[in-house]
PDB file of C-alpha atoms in Angstrom:
ATOM      1  CA  MET L   1       7.528  -1.693  24.803  1.00  0.00           C
ATOM      2  CA  LYS L   2      10.977  -3.020  23.948  1.00  0.00           C
ATOM      3  CA  ARG L   3      12.197  -1.765  20.573  1.00  0.00           C
ATOM      4  CA  ASN L   4      13.871  -4.520  18.564  1.00  0.00           C
ATOM      5  CA  TRP L   5      16.811  -4.528  16.153  1.00  0.00           C
ATOM      6  CA  GLU L   6      14.592  -3.419  13.233  1.00  0.00           C
ATOM      7  CA  ALA L   7      13.845  -0.138  14.962  1.00  0.00           C
ATOM      8  CA  LEU L   8      17.500   0.450  15.783  1.00  0.00           C
ATOM      9  CA  VAL L   9      18.570  -0.249  12.198  1.00  0.00           C
ATOM     10  CA  LEU L  10      15.921   2.091  10.757  1.00  0.00           C
ATOM     11  CA  LYS L  11      16.960   4.863  13.121  1.00  0.00           C
ATOM     12  CA  ALA L  12      20.622   4.357  12.180  1.00  0.00           C
ATOM     13  CA  MET L  13      19.618   4.599   8.506  1.00  0.00           C
ATOM     14  CA  GLY L  14      18.016   7.989   9.050  1.00  0.00           C
ATOM     15  CA  GLY L  15      14.483   6.939   9.868  1.00  0.00           C
ATOM     16  CA  ARG L  16      12.462   9.828  11.313  1.00  0.00           C
ATOM     17  CA  GLU L  17      10.191   9.070  14.234  1.00  0.00           C
ATOM     18  CA  PHE L  18       6.781  10.560  14.964  1.00  0.00           C
ATOM     19  CA  ARG L  19       3.986   9.932  17.444  1.00  0.00           C
ATOM     20  CA  LEU L  20       0.530   9.692  15.879  1.00  0.00           C
ATOM     21  CA  THR L  21      -2.651  10.449  17.813  1.00  0.00           C
ATOM     22  CA  VAL L  22      -5.971   8.841  16.953  1.00  0.00           C
ATOM     23  CA  LEU L  23      -8.723  11.402  16.292  1.00  0.00           C
ATOM     24  CA  ASP L  24     -11.520   9.215  14.930  1.00  0.00           C
ATOM     25  CA  SER L  25     -12.258   5.543  14.258  1.00  0.00           C
ATOM     26  CA  GLU L  26     -14.600   4.106  11.620  1.00  0.00           C
ATOM     27  CA  ARG L  27     -15.520   0.581  10.501  1.00  0.00           C
ATOM     28  CA  VAL L  28     -15.777   0.926   6.717  1.00  0.00           C
ATOM     29  CA  SER L  29     -16.804  -2.670   6.035  1.00  0.00           C
ATOM     30  CA  GLY L  30     -16.441  -6.137   7.441  1.00  0.00           C
ATOM     31  CA  SER L  31     -12.886  -6.258   6.140  1.00  0.00           C
ATOM     32  CA  LEU L  32     -11.690  -2.652   6.496  1.00  0.00           C
ATOM     33  CA  HIS L  33     -11.210  -0.261   9.421  1.00  0.00           C
ATOM     34  CA  ARG L  34     -10.156   3.382   9.022  1.00  0.00           C
ATOM     35  CA  LEU L  35      -8.527   5.713  11.529  1.00  0.00           C
ATOM     36  CA  LEU L  36      -8.108   9.485  11.314  1.00  0.00           C
ATOM     37  CA  VAL L  37      -4.868  10.520  12.992  1.00  0.00           C
ATOM     38  CA  ASP L  38      -2.838  13.599  13.758  1.00  0.00           C
ATOM     39  CA  GLY L  39       0.623  13.038  12.281  1.00  0.00           C
ATOM     40  CA  GLY L  40       2.589  14.635  15.090  1.00  0.00           C
ATOM     41  CA  GLY L  41       4.368  17.006  12.709  1.00  0.00           C
ATOM     42  CA  LEU L  42       5.060  14.428   9.992  1.00  0.00           C
ATOM     43  CA  LEU L  43       3.388  16.378   7.175  1.00  0.00           C
ATOM     44  CA  ALA L  44       5.153  19.567   8.229  1.00  0.00           C
ATOM     45  CA  ALA L  45       8.516  17.808   8.153  1.00  0.00           C
ATOM     46  CA  VAL L  46       8.090  15.872   4.885  1.00  0.00           C
ATOM     47  CA  GLU L  47       6.160  16.737   1.732  1.00  0.00           C
ATOM     48  CA  ALA L  48       3.415  14.204   1.001  1.00  0.00           C
ATOM     49  CA  HIS L  49       3.707  12.146  -2.190  1.00  0.00           C
ATOM     50  CA  PRO L  50       1.649   9.385  -3.881  1.00  0.00           C
ATOM     51  CA  THR L  51       1.965   5.952  -2.215  1.00  0.00           C
ATOM     52  CA  MET L  52       3.598   7.588   0.846  1.00  0.00           C
ATOM     53  CA  TRP L  53       3.937   5.029   3.647  1.00  0.00           C
ATOM     54  CA  ILE L  54       5.119   4.779   7.212  1.00  0.00           C
ATOM     55  CA  ARG L  55       5.946   1.971   9.609  1.00  0.00           C
ATOM     56  CA  LEU L  56       3.743   1.661  12.693  1.00  0.00           C
ATOM     57  CA  TRP L  57       5.085   0.015  15.843  1.00  0.00           C
ATOM     58  CA  PHE L  58       2.645  -2.200  17.744  1.00  0.00           C
ATOM     59  CA  ASP L  59       3.038  -3.712  21.175  1.00  0.00           C
ATOM     60  CA  ASN L  60       3.014  -7.492  20.802  1.00  0.00           C
ATOM     61  CA  GLU L  61       3.168  -8.823  24.361  1.00  0.00           C
ATOM     62  CA  GLY L  62       5.886  -6.367  25.312  1.00  0.00           C
ATOM     63  CA  ARG L  63       7.870  -6.588  22.095  1.00  0.00           C
ATOM     64  CA  SER L  64       7.645  -4.234  19.138  1.00  0.00           C
ATOM     65  CA  HIS L  65       5.987  -5.417  15.942  1.00  0.00           C
ATOM     66  CA  GLN L  66       6.052  -3.226  12.821  1.00  0.00           C
ATOM     67  CA  ARG L  67       3.854  -3.039   9.755  1.00  0.00           C
ATOM     68  CA  ALA L  68       3.852  -0.522   6.888  1.00  0.00           C
ATOM     69  CA  TYR L  69       0.754   1.530   6.009  1.00  0.00           C
ATOM     70  CA  THR L  70      -0.036   4.043   3.280  1.00  0.00           C
ATOM     71  CA  LEU L  71      -1.129   7.561   4.189  1.00  0.00           C
ATOM     72  CA  VAL L  72      -4.669   8.131   2.933  1.00  0.00           C
ATOM     73  CA  ASP L  73      -5.747  11.679   2.005  1.00  0.00           C
ATOM     74  CA  PRO L  74      -2.868  13.473   3.785  1.00  0.00           C
ATOM     75  CA  ASP L  75      -3.763  17.100   4.558  1.00  0.00           C
ATOM     76  CA  PRO L  76      -0.651  19.242   5.154  1.00  0.00           C
ATOM     77  CA  ALA L  77      -2.818  22.178   6.306  1.00  0.00           C
ATOM     78  CA  THR L  78      -4.082  20.245   9.337  1.00  0.00           C
ATOM     79  CA  GLY L  79      -1.315  17.653   9.642  1.00  0.00           C
ATOM     80  CA  ARG L  80      -3.926  14.896   9.540  1.00  0.00           C
ATOM     81  CA  PHE L  81      -4.350  11.776   7.437  1.00  0.00           C
ATOM     82  CA  HIS L  82      -6.215   8.470   7.460  1.00  0.00           C
ATOM     83  CA  LEU L  83      -4.836   4.964   7.870  1.00  0.00           C
ATOM     84  CA  GLU L  84      -6.728   1.915   6.608  1.00  0.00           C
ATOM     85  CA  PHE L  85      -6.399  -1.556   8.132  1.00  0.00           C
ATOM     86  CA  ALA L  86      -7.456  -4.825   6.499  1.00  0.00           C
ATOM     87  CA  LEU L  87      -9.178  -6.808   9.234  1.00  0.00           C
ATOM     88  CA  HIS L  88      -7.684 -10.236   9.809  1.00  0.00           C
ATOM     89  CA  GLU L  89      -6.086 -12.002  12.732  1.00  0.00           C
ATOM     90  CA  GLY L  90      -3.054 -10.079  13.945  1.00  0.00           C
ATOM     91  CA  VAL L  91      -1.789  -7.482  16.373  1.00  0.00           C
ATOM     92  CA  ALA L  92      -2.201  -4.554  13.935  1.00  0.00           C
ATOM     93  CA  ALA L  93      -5.847  -5.279  13.162  1.00  0.00           C
ATOM     94  CA  ARG L  94      -6.625  -5.797  16.856  1.00  0.00           C
ATOM     95  CA  TRP L  95      -5.034  -2.481  17.746  1.00  0.00           C
ATOM     96  CA  ALA L  96      -6.864  -0.588  14.994  1.00  0.00           C
ATOM     97  CA  SER L  97     -10.231  -2.117  15.860  1.00  0.00           C
ATOM     98  CA  SER L  98      -9.948  -1.112  19.505  1.00  0.00           C
ATOM     99  CA  ALA L  99      -8.250   2.280  18.991  1.00  0.00           C
ATOM    100  CA  ARG L 100     -10.092   5.279  20.434  1.00  0.00           C
ATOM    101  CA  PRO L 101      -9.563   9.064  20.158  1.00  0.00           C
ATOM    102  CA  GLY L 102      -6.540  10.049  22.191  1.00  0.00           C
ATOM    103  CA  ASP L 103      -4.691   6.754  21.711  1.00  0.00           C
ATOM    104  CA  THR L 104      -1.168   7.135  20.321  1.00  0.00           C
ATOM    105  CA  ILE L 105       1.238   4.993  18.330  1.00  0.00           C
ATOM    106  CA  GLU L 106       4.849   5.413  17.235  1.00  0.00           C
ATOM    107  CA  ALA L 107       5.640   5.678  13.534  1.00  0.00           C
ATOM    108  CA  THR L 108       8.850   5.716  11.490  1.00  0.00           C
ATOM    109  CA  LEU L 109       9.249   7.328   8.079  1.00  0.00           C
ATOM    110  CA  GLN L 110      12.102   5.749   6.136  1.00  0.00           C
ATOM    111  CA  GLY L 111      12.312   4.550   2.541  1.00  0.00           C
ATOM    112  CA  SER L 112       9.118   6.093   1.146  1.00  0.00           C
ATOM    113  CA  ALA L 113       9.687   8.002  -2.087  1.00  0.00           C
ATOM    114  CA  PHE L 114       7.726   8.176  -5.327  1.00  0.00           C
ATOM    115  CA  THR L 115       6.912  10.586  -8.129  1.00  0.00           C
ATOM    116  CA  LEU L 116       4.946   9.973 -11.298  1.00  0.00           C
ATOM    117  CA  PRO L 117       7.257   9.760 -14.323  1.00  0.00           C
ATOM    118  CA  ASP L 118       8.047  12.803 -16.436  1.00  0.00           C
ATOM    119  CA  PRO L 119       6.945  12.935 -19.214  1.00  0.00           C
ATOM    120  CA  THR L 120       3.458  11.861 -18.237  1.00  0.00           C
ATOM    121  CA  PRO L 121       2.794   8.197 -19.082  1.00  0.00           C
ATOM    122  CA  THR L 122       0.386   7.345 -21.877  1.00  0.00           C
ATOM    123  CA  HIS L 123      -1.239   4.650 -19.729  1.00  0.00           C
ATOM    124  CA  LEU L 124      -0.995   3.311 -16.179  1.00  0.00           C
ATOM    125  CA  TYR L 125      -1.027  -0.419 -15.482  1.00  0.00           C
ATOM    126  CA  LEU L 126      -1.533  -1.009 -11.754  1.00  0.00           C
ATOM    127  CA  VAL L 127      -1.621  -4.367  -9.964  1.00  0.00           C
ATOM    128  CA  GLY L 128      -2.579  -4.523  -6.295  1.00  0.00           C
ATOM    129  CA  ASP L 129      -4.892  -5.983  -3.677  1.00  0.00           C
ATOM    130  CA  SER L 130      -6.702  -4.904  -0.522  1.00  0.00           C
ATOM    131  CA  ALA L 131      -3.380  -4.260   1.250  1.00  0.00           C
ATOM    132  CA  SER L 132      -2.077  -1.908  -1.439  1.00  0.00           C
ATOM    133  CA  LEU L 133      -5.444  -0.389  -2.430  1.00  0.00           C
ATOM    134  CA  PRO L 134      -4.754   2.841  -0.475  1.00  0.00           C
ATOM    135  CA  ALA L 135      -1.558   3.264  -2.498  1.00  0.00           C
ATOM    136  CA  VAL L 136      -3.419   2.479  -5.733  1.00  0.00           C
ATOM    137  CA  ASN L 137      -5.975   5.143  -4.848  1.00  0.00           C
ATOM    138  CA  SER L 138      -3.261   7.707  -4.170  1.00  0.00           C
ATOM    139  CA  LEU L 139      -1.791   6.995  -7.603  1.00  0.00           C
ATOM    140  CA  LEU L 140      -5.188   7.381  -9.257  1.00  0.00           C
ATOM    141  CA  ASP L 141      -5.707  10.704  -7.454  1.00  0.00           C
ATOM    142  CA  ALA L 142      -2.338  11.926  -8.715  1.00  0.00           C
ATOM    143  CA  ALA L 143      -2.980  10.612 -12.238  1.00  0.00           C
ATOM    144  CA  GLY L 144      -6.276  12.462 -12.692  1.00  0.00           C
ATOM    145  CA  ASP L 145      -7.914  11.413 -15.965  1.00  0.00           C
ATOM    146  CA  LEU L 146      -4.904   9.474 -17.256  1.00  0.00           C
ATOM    147  CA  PRO L 147      -6.017   6.175 -18.874  1.00  0.00           C
ATOM    148  CA  ALA L 148      -5.419   3.257 -16.517  1.00  0.00           C
ATOM    149  CA  THR L 149      -5.998  -0.458 -16.135  1.00  0.00           C
ATOM    150  CA  ILE L 150      -6.098  -1.732 -12.563  1.00  0.00           C
ATOM    151  CA  TRP L 151      -6.060  -5.366 -11.466  1.00  0.00           C
ATOM    152  CA  LEU L 152      -7.048  -5.903  -7.821  1.00  0.00           C
ATOM    153  CA  GLU L 153      -6.711  -9.334  -6.242  1.00  0.00           C
ATOM    154  CA  TYR L 154      -9.253 -10.287  -3.587  1.00  0.00           C
ATOM    155  CA  ALA L 155      -9.397 -13.159  -1.118  1.00  0.00           C
ATOM    156  CA  ASP L 156     -12.958 -12.564   0.149  1.00  0.00           C
ATOM    157  CA  ASP L 157     -15.959 -11.400  -1.846  1.00  0.00           C
ATOM    158  CA  ASP L 158     -16.611  -8.414   0.423  1.00  0.00           C
ATOM    159  CA  GLU L 159     -13.226  -6.971  -0.577  1.00  0.00           C
ATOM    160  CA  LYS L 160     -14.756  -6.163  -3.964  1.00  0.00           C
ATOM    161  CA  GLY L 161     -16.819  -3.535  -2.160  1.00  0.00           C
ATOM    162  CA  LEU L 162     -13.763  -1.641  -0.932  1.00  0.00           C
ATOM    163  CA  PRO L 163     -13.708   1.934  -2.259  1.00  0.00           C
ATOM    164  CA  HIS L 164     -11.510   2.665  -5.252  1.00  0.00           C
ATOM    165  CA  ARG L 165     -10.975   5.978  -7.033  1.00  0.00           C
ATOM    166  CA  ALA L 166     -10.974   4.984 -10.659  1.00  0.00           C
ATOM    167  CA  ARG L 167     -12.544   7.505 -13.030  1.00  0.00           C
ATOM    168  CA  ALA L 168     -14.091   7.239 -16.459  1.00  0.00           C
ATOM    169  CA  GLY L 169     -11.572   5.622 -18.789  1.00  0.00           C
ATOM    170  CA  GLN L 170      -9.886   3.768 -15.923  1.00  0.00           C
ATOM    171  CA  GLU L 171     -10.826   0.082 -15.801  1.00  0.00           C
ATOM    172  CA  VAL L 172     -10.845  -1.891 -12.545  1.00  0.00           C
ATOM    173  CA  ILE L 173     -10.609  -5.689 -12.849  1.00  0.00           C
ATOM    174  CA  TRP L 174     -11.187  -7.735  -9.688  1.00  0.00           C
ATOM    175  CA  VAL L 175      -9.284 -11.043  -9.717  1.00  0.00           C
ATOM    176  CA  PRO L 176      -9.906 -13.808  -7.128  1.00  0.00           C
ATOM    177  CA  ARG L 177      -6.853 -15.049  -5.251  1.00  0.00           C
ATOM    178  CA  LEU L 178      -6.498 -18.612  -6.517  1.00  0.00           C
ATOM    179  CA  ASP L 179      -3.621 -21.081  -6.686  1.00  0.00           C
ATOM    180  CA  GLU L 180      -1.479 -19.002  -4.286  1.00  0.00           C
ATOM    181  CA  GLY L 181      -1.629 -15.958  -6.531  1.00  0.00           C
ATOM    182  CA  ARG L 182      -0.738 -17.652  -9.786  1.00  0.00           C
ATOM    183  CA  HIS L 183      -4.190 -16.862 -11.163  1.00  0.00           C
ATOM    184  CA  LEU L 184      -3.447 -13.128 -10.889  1.00  0.00           C
ATOM    185  CA  VAL L 185      -0.085 -13.608 -12.590  1.00  0.00           C
ATOM    186  CA  GLU L 186      -1.658 -15.479 -15.496  1.00  0.00           C
ATOM    187  CA  THR L 187      -4.483 -12.935 -15.804  1.00  0.00           C
ATOM    188  CA  VAL L 188      -2.075 -10.010 -16.096  1.00  0.00           C
ATOM    189  CA  ARG L 189       0.281 -11.914 -18.405  1.00  0.00           C
ATOM    190  CA  ALA L 190      -2.615 -12.727 -20.737  1.00  0.00           C
ATOM    191  CA  ALA L 191      -3.534  -9.036 -20.914  1.00  0.00           C
ATOM    192  CA  LEU L 192       0.012  -7.668 -21.268  1.00  0.00           C
ATOM    193  CA  THR L 193       1.542  -9.587 -24.149  1.00  0.00           C
ATOM    194  CA  SER L 194       3.597  -6.759 -25.629  1.00  0.00           C
ATOM    195  CA  PRO L 195       5.004  -3.463 -24.336  1.00  0.00           C
ATOM    196  CA  THR L 196       2.849  -0.337 -24.599  1.00  0.00           C
ATOM    197  CA  GLU L 197       4.634   2.796 -25.798  1.00  0.00           C
ATOM    198  CA  GLY L 198       5.031   5.279 -22.936  1.00  0.00           C
ATOM    199  CA  ALA L 199       3.120   3.185 -20.361  1.00  0.00           C
ATOM    200  CA  TYR L 200       4.036   2.958 -16.674  1.00  0.00           C
ATOM    201  CA  HIS L 201       3.632  -0.254 -14.647  1.00  0.00           C
ATOM    202  CA  TRP L 202       3.198  -0.326 -10.859  1.00  0.00           C
ATOM    203  CA  VAL L 203       2.937  -3.685  -9.078  1.00  0.00           C
ATOM    204  CA  ALA L 204       2.355  -4.088  -5.337  1.00  0.00           C
ATOM    205  CA  CYS L 205       0.791  -7.282  -4.052  1.00  0.00           C
ATOM    206  CA  GLU L 206       2.018 -10.502  -2.393  1.00  0.00           C
ATOM    207  CA  ALA L 207       5.805 -10.732  -2.627  1.00  0.00           C
ATOM    208  CA  GLY L 208       6.027 -13.868  -4.792  1.00  0.00           C
ATOM    209  CA  THR L 209       3.300 -12.632  -7.122  1.00  0.00           C
ATOM    210  CA  THR L 210       5.004  -9.252  -7.399  1.00  0.00           C
ATOM    211  CA  ARG L 211       8.327 -10.869  -8.343  1.00  0.00           C
ATOM    212  CA  ALA L 212       6.683 -13.027 -11.016  1.00  0.00           C
ATOM    213  CA  LEU L 213       4.931 -10.040 -12.590  1.00  0.00           C
ATOM    214  CA  ALA L 214       8.032  -7.851 -12.449  1.00  0.00           C
ATOM    215  CA  LYS L 215       9.994 -10.609 -14.206  1.00  0.00           C
ATOM    216  CA  HIS L 216       7.333 -10.827 -16.913  1.00  0.00           C
ATOM    217  CA  LEU L 217       7.428  -7.085 -17.497  1.00  0.00           C
ATOM    218  CA  ARG L 218      11.189  -6.604 -17.414  1.00  0.00           C
ATOM    219  CA  LYS L 219      12.447  -9.812 -18.989  1.00  0.00           C
ATOM    220  CA  GLY L 220       9.436 -11.214 -20.792  1.00  0.00           C
ATOM    221  CA  LEU L 221       8.288  -7.978 -22.413  1.00  0.00           C
ATOM    222  CA  GLY L 222      11.540  -6.029 -22.212  1.00  0.00           C
ATOM    223  CA  VAL L 223       9.932  -3.033 -20.487  1.00  0.00           C
ATOM    224  CA  ASN L 224      12.496  -0.421 -19.470  1.00  0.00           C
ATOM    225  CA  ARG L 225      13.276  -0.547 -15.751  1.00  0.00           C
ATOM    226  CA  HIS L 226      12.303   3.118 -15.417  1.00  0.00           C
ATOM    227  CA  GLN L 227       8.788   2.166 -16.513  1.00  0.00           C
ATOM    228  CA  VAL L 228       8.308  -0.472 -13.807  1.00  0.00           C
ATOM    229  CA  SER L 229       7.897  -0.107 -10.050  1.00  0.00           C
ATOM    230  CA  ALA L 230       7.448  -3.345  -8.104  1.00  0.00           C
ATOM    231  CA  LEU L 231       7.231  -3.795  -4.334  1.00  0.00           C
ATOM    232  CA  GLY L 232       5.927  -6.803  -2.407  1.00  0.00           C
ATOM    233  CA  TYR L 233       3.397  -5.588   0.159  1.00  0.00           C
ATOM    234  CA  TRP L 234       3.107  -8.815   2.134  1.00  0.00           C
ATOM    235  CA  THR L 235       4.364 -12.397   2.180  1.00  0.00           C
ATOM    236  CA  ALA L 236       2.172 -15.509   2.080  1.00  0.00           C
ATOM    237  CA  ARG L 237       2.914 -17.966   4.873  1.00  0.00           C
TER     238      ARG L 237
END
């Protein structure tokens, strides 16, 4: 597989490369596939953190094609973790669906860093979708019983059955993807009309939607930049 300029740039920027090995494969639902992998020394080299993600390199007719995925339930003792793939047309979903124990794939770790704020937030406001749900779940695991409100956008009804890790006192609100994501923006805006003392806001959904919500939080509500994390997880075409 020919590595493209993206791979060369990431390596030049200090990206660390690992080879993952598939250990198990499981169809979770009609829209989600999960793989258990050995990290090839990744978890021994780097301490796991909430929302930790890596880039996987897929073979797309002889050329490399990369997509970012969140580590699910990383276990430093065994060096293993899960990866979850939303099933839709594309090289990544095809690879995951057909992957078998013993198959390998190259991964790059570069740019992933996150810690929950100190002091502990009074409330978490999380906005995501099926693509960022693994990251949302890792945040909820790290947050424990911290009060939280979570908006999750869905495109298909079966996505509402995807597993989330909200606990008592943590509200999950499923929002249909309508009007190219503007419905999610308006739903969150209607709920967040003034800043909440000590709250932390984490937004990770479609890139345009993420930008609109980040603008509302930072400029519309005047939330301190240290209380907002916003990252587009995918781009609508």
